[in-house]
C-alpha atoms as a printed R data frame, in Angstrom:
    type eleno elety resid chain resno       x      y        z
1   ATOM     1    CA   UNK     A     1 -10.643 75.651 -124.510
2   ATOM     2    CA   UNK     A     2  -7.768 73.537 -123.514
3   ATOM     3    CA   UNK     A     3  -5.294 75.267 -121.040
4   ATOM     4    CA   UNK     A     4  -1.864 74.831 -122.786
5   ATOM     5    CA   UNK     A     5   0.785 75.986 -120.379
6   ATOM     6    CA   UNK     A     6   4.289 77.267 -120.493
7   ATOM     7    CA   UNK     A     7   6.781 74.283 -120.492
8   ATOM     8    CA   UNK     A     8   8.032 73.921 -116.994
9   ATOM     9    CA   UNK     A     9  11.655 72.418 -116.463
10  ATOM    10    CA   UNK     A    10  10.689 70.449 -113.892
11  ATOM    11    CA   UNK     A    11   8.668 68.192 -115.997
12  ATOM    12    CA   UNK     A    12  11.566 67.000 -118.281
13  ATOM    13    CA   UNK     A    13  11.620 63.448 -116.844
14  ATOM    14    CA   UNK     A    14   7.791 63.131 -117.182
15  ATOM    15    CA   UNK     A    15   7.990 64.128 -120.827
16  ATOM    16    CA   UNK     A    16  10.948 61.907 -121.470
17  ATOM    17    CA   UNK     A    17   9.213 58.916 -119.971
18  ATOM    18    CA   UNK     A    18   6.003 59.536 -122.053
19  ATOM    19    CA   UNK     A    19   7.883 60.038 -125.336
20  ATOM    20    CA   UNK     A    20  10.262 57.301 -124.802
21  ATOM    21    CA   UNK     A    21   7.456 54.788 -123.903
22  ATOM    22    CA   UNK     A    22   5.651 55.789 -126.910
23  ATOM    23    CA   UNK     A    23   8.746 54.998 -128.985
24  ATOM    24    CA   UNK     A    24   8.904 58.630 -130.574
25  ATOM    25    CA   UNK     A    25  12.193 59.096 -132.543
26  ATOM    26    CA   UNK     A    26  11.518 62.398 -133.797
27  ATOM    27    CA   UNK     A    27  13.304 65.465 -132.547
28  ATOM    28    CA   UNK     A    28   9.714 67.111 -132.341
29  ATOM    29    CA   UNK     A    29   9.273 64.987 -129.177
30  ATOM    30    CA   UNK     A    30  12.525 66.183 -127.663
31  ATOM    31    CA   UNK     A    31  11.544 67.837 -124.470
32  ATOM    32    CA   UNK     A    32  14.782 70.311 -124.979
33  ATOM    33    CA   UNK     A    33  13.441 71.102 -128.354
34  ATOM    34    CA   UNK     A    34   9.725 71.855 -126.997
35  ATOM    35    CA   UNK     A    35  11.389 74.199 -124.632
36  ATOM    36    CA   UNK     A    36  14.001 75.929 -126.753
37  ATOM    37    CA   UNK     A    37  12.243 76.583 -130.075
38  ATOM    38    CA   UNK     A    38   9.509 79.247 -130.324
39  ATOM    39    CA   UNK     A    39   6.551 79.799 -127.968
40  ATOM    40    CA   UNK     A    40   5.345 76.319 -127.688
41  ATOM    41    CA   UNK     A    41   2.692 75.343 -124.883
42  ATOM    42    CA   UNK     A    42   1.866 71.997 -123.867
43  ATOM    43    CA   UNK     A    43  -1.020 70.184 -122.038
44  ATOM    44    CA   UNK     A    44  -2.138 66.700 -121.159
45  ATOM    45    CA   UNK     A    45  -5.221 65.873 -123.248
46  ATOM    46    CA   UNK     A    46  -7.232 62.912 -122.457
47  ATOM    47    CA   UNK     A    47  -4.001 61.217 -120.841
48  ATOM    48    CA   UNK     A    48  -1.951 62.164 -123.900
49  ATOM    49    CA   UNK     A    49   0.665 64.860 -124.394
50  ATOM    50    CA   UNK     A    50   0.306 67.270 -127.081
51  ATOM    51    CA   UNK     A    51   1.775 70.905 -127.938
52  ATOM    52    CA   UNK     A    52   0.293 73.979 -129.239
53  ATOM    53    CA   UNK     A    53   2.743 75.894 -131.518
54  ATOM    54    CA   UNK     A    54   2.925 78.601 -134.242
55  ATOM    55    CA   UNK     A    55   5.568 78.307 -136.887
56  ATOM    56    CA   UNK     A    56   5.967 79.814 -140.171
57  ATOM    57    CA   UNK     A    57   2.510 81.486 -140.305
58  ATOM    58    CA   UNK     A    58   0.657 78.130 -139.208
59  ATOM    59    CA   UNK     A    59  -0.796 77.343 -135.768
60  ATOM    60    CA   UNK     A    60  -0.728 73.640 -135.152
61  ATOM    61    CA   UNK     A    61  -1.076 70.850 -132.693
62  ATOM    62    CA   UNK     A    62   1.706 68.306 -132.221
63  ATOM    63    CA   UNK     A    63   0.331 64.652 -132.677
64  ATOM    64    CA   UNK     A    64  -0.775 63.618 -129.147
65  ATOM    65    CA   UNK     A    65   1.168 60.667 -127.656
66  ATOM    66    CA   UNK     A    66   0.490 58.479 -124.683
67  ATOM    67    CA   UNK     A    67  -0.857 55.122 -123.847
68  ATOM    68    CA   UNK     A    68  -4.650 56.082 -123.780
69  ATOM    69    CA   UNK     A    69  -6.952 55.834 -126.741
70  ATOM    70    CA   UNK     A    70  -6.181 58.355 -129.588
71  ATOM    71    CA   UNK     A    71  -9.788 59.342 -130.633
72  ATOM    72    CA   UNK     A    72 -10.829 61.163 -127.335
73  ATOM    73    CA   UNK     A    73  -7.548 63.301 -127.384
74  ATOM    74    CA   UNK     A    74  -8.009 64.015 -131.199
75  ATOM    75    CA   UNK     A    75 -11.627 65.060 -130.517
76  ATOM    76    CA   UNK     A    76 -10.659 67.521 -127.571
77  ATOM    77    CA   UNK     A    77  -7.830 69.183 -129.898
78  ATOM    78    CA   UNK     A    78 -10.327 69.555 -132.863
79  ATOM    79    CA   UNK     A    79 -12.934 71.194 -130.260
80  ATOM    80    CA   UNK     A    80 -10.222 73.446 -129.037
81  ATOM    81    CA   UNK     A    81  -9.367 74.665 -132.534
82  ATOM    82    CA   UNK     A    82 -13.001 75.107 -133.181
83  ATOM    83    CA   UNK     A    83 -13.231 77.348 -130.078
84  ATOM    84    CA   UNK     A    84 -10.313 79.251 -131.056
85  ATOM    85    CA   UNK     A    85 -11.538 79.852 -134.523
86  ATOM    86    CA   UNK     A    86  -8.421 78.418 -136.139
87  ATOM    87    CA   UNK     A    87  -7.973 75.740 -138.848
88  ATOM    88    CA   UNK     A    88  -7.200 72.153 -137.158
89  ATOM    89    CA   UNK     A    89  -3.583 70.942 -138.066
90  ATOM    90    CA   UNK     A    90  -1.648 68.137 -136.712
91  ATOM    91    CA   UNK     A    91   2.034 67.845 -137.211
92  ATOM    92    CA   UNK     A    92   4.727 65.416 -136.278
93  ATOM    93    CA   UNK     A    93   2.998 62.294 -137.643
94  ATOM    94    CA   UNK     A    94   4.662 59.166 -138.843
95  ATOM    95    CA   UNK     A    95   3.271 56.773 -141.296
96  ATOM    96    CA   UNK     A    96   1.865 54.537 -138.436
97  ATOM    97    CA   UNK     A    97   0.126 57.595 -137.020
98  ATOM    98    CA   UNK     A    98  -1.476 58.439 -140.117
99  ATOM    99    CA   UNK     A    99  -2.719 54.841 -140.488
100 ATOM   100    CA   UNK     A   100  -4.057 54.967 -136.905
101 ATOM   101    CA   UNK     A   101  -5.692 58.422 -137.509
102 ATOM   102    CA   UNK     A   102  -7.398 57.318 -140.579
103 ATOM   103    CA   UNK     A   103  -8.733 54.229 -138.867
104 ATOM   104    CA   UNK     A   104 -10.390 56.663 -136.413
105 ATOM   105    CA   UNK     A   105 -11.613 59.088 -138.885
106 ATOM   106    CA   UNK     A   106 -12.146 57.274 -142.225
107 ATOM   107    CA   UNK     A   107 -11.660 59.924 -145.088
108 ATOM   108    CA   UNK     A   108 -11.783 63.033 -142.847
109 ATOM   109    CA   UNK     A   109  -8.294 63.994 -142.923
110 ATOM   110    CA   UNK     A   110  -5.842 65.102 -145.830
111 ATOM   111    CA   UNK     A   111  -2.249 63.716 -145.122
112 ATOM   112    CA   UNK     A   112   0.845 65.490 -146.575
113 ATOM   113    CA   UNK     A   113   4.560 64.621 -146.377
114 ATOM   114    CA   UNK     A   114   6.827 67.301 -145.285
115 ATOM   115    CA   UNK     A   115  10.224 66.590 -146.967
116 ATOM   116    CA   UNK     A   116  11.912 69.506 -145.491
117 ATOM   117    CA   UNK     A   117  11.156 68.067 -142.005
118 ATOM   118    CA   UNK     A   118  12.358 64.498 -142.754
119 ATOM   119    CA   UNK     A   119  14.864 63.758 -140.011
120 ATOM   120    CA   UNK     A   120  18.376 62.174 -140.567
121 ATOM   121    CA   UNK     A   121  19.071 59.206 -138.371
122 ATOM   122    CA   UNK     A   122  22.521 57.801 -138.159
123 ATOM   123    CA   UNK     A   123  24.163 54.754 -136.693
124 ATOM   124    CA   UNK     A   124  26.465 56.072 -133.979
125 ATOM   125    CA   UNK     A   125  29.287 53.659 -134.897
126 ATOM   126    CA   UNK     A   126  29.320 54.636 -138.409
127 ATOM   127    CA   UNK     A   127  29.488 58.404 -137.568
128 ATOM   128    CA   UNK     A   128  32.294 57.587 -134.874
129 ATOM   129    CA   UNK     A   129  34.516 55.364 -136.917
130 ATOM   130    CA   UNK     A   130  33.941 56.650 -140.512
131 ATOM   131    CA   UNK     A   131  34.986 53.229 -141.806
132 ATOM   132    CA   UNK     A   132  34.499 51.950 -145.298
133 ATOM   133    CA   UNK     A   133  34.579 53.646 -148.923
134 ATOM   134    CA   UNK     A   134  31.406 55.611 -148.422
135 ATOM   135    CA   UNK     A   135  33.328 57.653 -145.584
136 ATOM   136    CA   UNK     A   136  36.547 58.278 -147.324
137 ATOM   137    CA   UNK     A   137  35.881 61.909 -148.089
138 ATOM   138    CA   UNK     A   138  34.973 62.268 -144.463
139 ATOM   139    CA   UNK     A   139  38.214 60.778 -143.285
140 ATOM   140    CA   UNK     A   140  39.893 62.929 -145.709
141 ATOM   141    CA   UNK     A   141  38.324 66.285 -144.195
142 ATOM   142    CA   UNK     A   142  39.438 64.900 -140.633
143 ATOM   143    CA   UNK     A   143  42.886 64.408 -141.969
144 ATOM   144    CA   UNK     A   144  43.132 67.865 -143.255
145 ATOM   145    CA   UNK     A   145  42.009 69.251 -140.066
146 ATOM   146    CA   UNK     A   146  44.586 67.262 -138.100
147 ATOM   147    CA   UNK     A   147  47.111 68.767 -140.494
148 ATOM   148    CA   UNK     A   148  46.139 72.390 -139.804
149 ATOM   149    CA   UNK     A   149  45.371 71.960 -136.091
150 ATOM   150    CA   UNK     A   150  47.868 69.154 -134.818
151 ATOM   151    CA   UNK     A   151  47.488 70.557 -131.211
152 ATOM   152    CA   UNK     A   152  43.819 70.381 -131.225
153 ATOM   153    CA   UNK     A   153  41.678 69.108 -128.333
154 ATOM   154    CA   UNK     A   154  38.146 68.940 -126.962
155 ATOM   155    CA   UNK     A   155  36.491 69.848 -123.661
156 ATOM   156    CA   UNK     A   156  33.049 68.962 -122.275
157 ATOM   157    CA   UNK     A   157  30.756 71.793 -121.842
158 ATOM   158    CA   UNK     A   158  30.359 72.371 -118.237
159 ATOM   159    CA   UNK     A   159  28.949 75.256 -116.352
160 ATOM   160    CA   UNK     A   160  32.356 76.905 -116.406
161 ATOM   161    CA   UNK     A   161  32.650 76.601 -120.066
162 ATOM   162    CA   UNK     A   162  29.286 78.213 -120.894
163 ATOM   163    CA   UNK     A   163  30.944 81.622 -121.123
164 ATOM   164    CA   UNK     A   164  33.100 80.234 -123.888
165 ATOM   165    CA   UNK     A   165  30.108 79.007 -125.638
166 ATOM   166    CA   UNK     A   166  28.576 82.373 -125.730
167 ATOM   167    CA   UNK     A   167  31.675 84.027 -126.918
168 ATOM   168    CA   UNK     A   168  31.896 81.547 -129.929
169 ATOM   169    CA   UNK     A   169  28.198 81.950 -130.902
170 ATOM   170    CA   UNK     A   170  28.550 85.664 -130.594
171 ATOM   171    CA   UNK     A   171  31.295 85.523 -133.296
172 ATOM   172    CA   UNK     A   172  29.554 82.832 -135.207
173 ATOM   173    CA   UNK     A   173  26.288 84.967 -135.558
174 ATOM   174    CA   UNK     A   174  28.338 88.030 -136.344
175 ATOM   175    CA   UNK     A   175  30.134 86.399 -139.306
176 ATOM   176    CA   UNK     A   176  27.066 84.742 -140.678
177 ATOM   177    CA   UNK     A   177  25.197 88.059 -140.741
178 ATOM   178    CA   UNK     A   178  28.115 89.602 -142.539
179 ATOM   179    CA   UNK     A   179  27.988 86.886 -145.239
180 ATOM   180    CA   UNK     A   180  24.170 86.788 -145.401
181 ATOM   181    CA   UNK     A   181  22.616 90.035 -143.941
182 ATOM   182    CA   UNK     A   182  19.061 89.287 -145.173
183 ATOM   183    CA   UNK     A   183  19.105 85.900 -143.443
184 ATOM   184    CA   UNK     A   184  16.903 85.826 -140.131
185 ATOM   185    CA   UNK     A   185  18.868 84.095 -137.354
186 ATOM   186    CA   UNK     A   186  16.564 85.433 -134.717
187 ATOM   187    CA   UNK     A   187  14.736 82.207 -133.935
188 ATOM   188    CA   UNK     A   188  17.889 80.080 -133.771
189 ATOM   189    CA   UNK     A   189  19.873 82.796 -131.749
190 ATOM   190    CA   UNK     A   190  17.150 82.644 -129.195
191 ATOM   191    CA   UNK     A   191  16.876 78.985 -129.015
192 ATOM   192    CA   UNK     A   192  20.868 78.831 -128.236
193 ATOM   193    CA   UNK     A   193  20.505 81.633 -125.692
194 ATOM   194    CA   UNK     A   194  17.921 79.515 -123.799
195 ATOM   195    CA   UNK     A   195  20.010 76.403 -124.180
196 ATOM   196    CA   UNK     A   196  23.056 78.092 -122.592
197 ATOM   197    CA   UNK     A   197  20.887 79.564 -119.819
198 ATOM   198    CA   UNK     A   198  19.122 76.398 -118.930
199 ATOM   199    CA   UNK     A   199  21.879 73.922 -119.997
200 ATOM   200    CA   UNK     A   200  21.962 71.778 -116.861
201 ATOM   201    CA   UNK     A   201  18.090 71.760 -116.206
202 ATOM   202    CA   UNK     A   202  17.355 70.611 -119.854
203 ATOM   203    CA   UNK     A   203  20.022 67.686 -119.438
204 ATOM   204    CA   UNK     A   204  22.073 68.897 -122.375
205 ATOM   205    CA   UNK     A   205  25.470 67.634 -123.244
206 ATOM   206    CA   UNK     A   206  28.169 68.874 -125.489
207 ATOM   207    CA   UNK     A   207  31.761 69.742 -126.451
208 ATOM   208    CA   UNK     A   208  33.932 72.471 -127.464
209 ATOM   209    CA   UNK     A   209  36.491 71.834 -130.061
210 ATOM   210    CA   UNK     A   210  39.873 73.840 -129.772
211 ATOM   211    CA   UNK     A   211  42.260 74.363 -132.352
212 ATOM   212    CA   UNK     A   212  44.805 75.774 -129.974
213 ATOM   213    CA   UNK     A   213  43.568 78.162 -127.124
214 ATOM   214    CA   UNK     A   214  40.346 79.425 -128.492
215 ATOM   215    CA   UNK     A   215  37.259 77.138 -129.411
216 ATOM   216    CA   UNK     A   216  36.448 76.725 -133.061
217 ATOM   217    CA   UNK     A   217  33.406 74.646 -132.994
218 ATOM   218    CA   UNK     A   218  30.667 73.307 -130.719
219 ATOM   219    CA   UNK     A   219  28.136 70.662 -130.471
220 ATOM   220    CA   UNK     A   220  25.201 70.221 -128.142
221 ATOM   221    CA   UNK     A   221  22.562 67.528 -127.765
222 ATOM   222    CA   UNK     A   222  20.411 65.476 -125.368
223 ATOM   223    CA   UNK     A   223  19.016 61.906 -125.043
224 ATOM   224    CA   UNK     A   224  16.004 61.423 -127.041
225 ATOM   225    CA   UNK     A   225  15.112 57.901 -126.036
226 ATOM   226    CA   UNK     A   226  16.761 54.901 -124.334
227 ATOM   227    CA   UNK     A   227  18.689 54.240 -127.462
228 ATOM   228    CA   UNK     A   228  18.865 57.586 -129.320
229 ATOM   229    CA   UNK     A   229  20.560 60.895 -128.990
230 ATOM   230    CA   UNK     A   230  19.443 64.281 -130.343
231 ATOM   231    CA   UNK     A   231  22.058 66.636 -131.930
232 ATOM   232    CA   UNK     A   232  20.485 69.984 -131.304
233 ATOM   233    CA   UNK     A   233  23.102 72.472 -132.408
234 ATOM   234    CA   UNK     A   234  26.491 72.047 -134.280
235 ATOM   235    CA   UNK     A   235  28.324 75.262 -135.022
236 ATOM   236    CA   UNK     A   236  31.858 75.836 -136.577
237 ATOM   237    CA   UNK     A   237  33.560 78.901 -138.166
238 ATOM   238    CA   UNK     A   238  34.264 76.960 -141.415
239 ATOM   239    CA   UNK     A   239  37.533 78.678 -141.800
240 ATOM   240    CA   UNK     A   240  39.680 75.573 -140.948
241 ATOM   241    CA   UNK     A   241  39.308 72.843 -143.387
242 ATOM   242    CA   UNK     A   242  37.588 69.781 -141.843
243 ATOM   243    CA   UNK     A   243  36.267 71.453 -138.607
244 ATOM   244    CA   UNK     A   244  32.647 70.266 -139.146
245 ATOM   245    CA   UNK     A   245  33.804 66.748 -139.951
246 ATOM   246    CA   UNK     A   246  36.009 66.688 -136.687
247 ATOM   247    CA   UNK     A   247  33.455 68.134 -134.412
248 ATOM   248    CA   UNK     A   248  30.798 65.475 -135.791
249 ATOM   249    CA   UNK     A   249  33.136 62.636 -135.491
250 ATOM   250    CA   UNK     A   250  34.547 63.563 -132.081
251 ATOM   251    CA   UNK     A   251  31.068 64.199 -130.558
252 ATOM   252    CA   UNK     A   252  29.822 60.891 -132.031
253 ATOM   253    CA   UNK     A   253  32.617 58.995 -130.528
254 ATOM   254    CA   UNK     A   254  32.230 60.580 -127.221
255 ATOM   255    CA   UNK     A   255  28.462 60.017 -126.996
256 ATOM   256    CA   UNK     A   256  29.339 56.268 -127.586
257 ATOM   257    CA   UNK     A   257  31.791 56.460 -124.998
258 ATOM   258    CA   UNK     A   258  29.578 58.178 -122.416
259 ATOM   259    CA   UNK     A   259  26.464 56.262 -123.334
260 ATOM   260    CA   UNK     A   260  26.974 52.767 -124.673
261 ATOM   261    CA   UNK     A   261  23.528 52.018 -124.826
262 ATOM   262    CA   UNK     A   262  23.030 54.726 -127.488
263 ATOM   263    CA   UNK     A   263  22.868 53.223 -130.919
264 ATOM   264    CA   UNK     A   264  21.536 56.134 -133.032
265 ATOM   265    CA   UNK     A   265  22.185 59.882 -133.496
266 ATOM   266    CA   UNK     A   266  19.269 62.038 -134.834
267 ATOM   267    CA   UNK     A   267  20.710 64.954 -136.660
268 ATOM   268    CA   UNK     A   268  17.130 66.566 -137.143
269 ATOM   269    CA   UNK     A   269  16.092 67.952 -140.513
270 ATOM   270    CA   UNK     A   270  17.645 70.003 -143.292
271 ATOM   271    CA   UNK     A   271  14.887 72.772 -143.507
272 ATOM   272    CA   UNK     A   272  14.864 72.267 -147.331
273 ATOM   273    CA   UNK     A   273  18.064 74.047 -147.459
274 ATOM   274    CA   UNK     A   274  20.021 72.425 -150.555
275 ATOM   275    CA   UNK     A   275  23.476 72.752 -149.115
276 ATOM   276    CA   UNK     A   276  22.571 71.187 -145.666
277 ATOM   277    CA   UNK     A   277  20.405 68.401 -147.504
278 ATOM   278    CA   UNK     A   278  23.583 67.334 -149.473
279 ATOM   279    CA   UNK     A   279  25.864 67.283 -146.128
280 ATOM   280    CA   UNK     A   280  23.515 65.219 -144.257
281 ATOM   281    CA   UNK     A   281  22.929 62.852 -147.129
282 ATOM   282    CA   UNK     A   282  26.554 62.638 -147.517
283 ATOM   283    CA   UNK     A   283  26.860 61.005 -144.068
284 ATOM   284    CA   UNK     A   284  24.653 58.179 -145.274
285 ATOM   285    CA   UNK     A   285  21.799 58.114 -142.659
286 ATOM   286    CA   UNK     A   286  20.577 54.629 -141.440
287 ATOM   287    CA   UNK     A   287  17.125 55.969 -141.696
288 ATOM   288    CA   UNK     A   288  15.291 59.101 -143.122
289 ATOM   289    CA   UNK     A   289  12.515 59.503 -140.620
290 ATOM   290    CA   UNK     A   290   9.321 60.750 -142.644
291 ATOM   291    CA   UNK     A   291   7.246 63.378 -141.160
292 ATOM   292    CA   UNK     A   292   3.622 64.178 -141.986
293 ATOM   293    CA   UNK     A   293   1.111 66.764 -141.085
294 ATOM   294    CA   UNK     A   294  -2.592 66.643 -141.944
295 ATOM   295    CA   UNK     A   295  -5.630 68.877 -141.986
296 ATOM   296    CA   UNK     A   296  -9.423 68.369 -142.144
297 ATOM   297    CA   UNK     A   297 -10.752 67.787 -145.732
298 ATOM   298    CA   UNK     A   298 -13.889 69.874 -144.875
299 ATOM   299    CA   UNK     A   299 -11.557 72.934 -144.041
300 ATOM   300    CA   UNK     A   300  -9.650 72.486 -147.127
301 ATOM   301    CA   UNK     A   301 -12.833 72.466 -149.184
302 ATOM   302    CA   UNK     A   302 -13.991 75.469 -147.416
303 ATOM   303    CA   UNK     A   303 -10.777 77.460 -148.438
């Protein structure tokens, strides 16, 4: 079997270089996300990088990326699944990946689009400026926030501010559990705890939004590629009108200022939640990045 190893923080640049060179724009290929979410393990397979994960009752492999031929890496992953006695399932495929895989294995794979995992990619200028009729409602939200919090300000998340982040998140999760006692926030809470504990090592950047003395919203992300930035977390209490709109626009403006080369913001998927989907669509993404997964037809026939 392939020796999939726990992700080492020291390998961050190596992963970034590989994913960036391969042109991956999906948050599935964010080193931070691989480290933060679940118990993912990684390995270099025939010159390509893949991950072995278990989510929502499914064991899966991340589509292997790198500069070497695809087929030897997929053959090795298929053999690994066979030795583990599990179905072979690849995730994180683009339409181009599906075509390449089909050319290597004609008719062997069943491909399925996962709409709940489609990622929302935005033009950073549009989120920072909110210009035009399409963003009139967002400008109204920001205006309402300014009316309620005329003394607002933002502060960059530095090591000295991590305690404030923890306090905000503790209160945020407490309020959400009170509102939705049967919703499981365990996975997200663990991911956020890891993000704060390894904030600098992961190369994370973020801001806290203050109404007056106390933080009322937070946003954290990291560079995804030479021209894209991934927004991993965005939290606001929702008690002040326009707080989400304000943290969204403020962070987009700062990312553009801090990193002039960044053109796109990946705000990740909507997890199939109707309210979240409506909110993300309302910001008019420049691209809805399609995500596919695939399984072997012979294994589907057996089941």
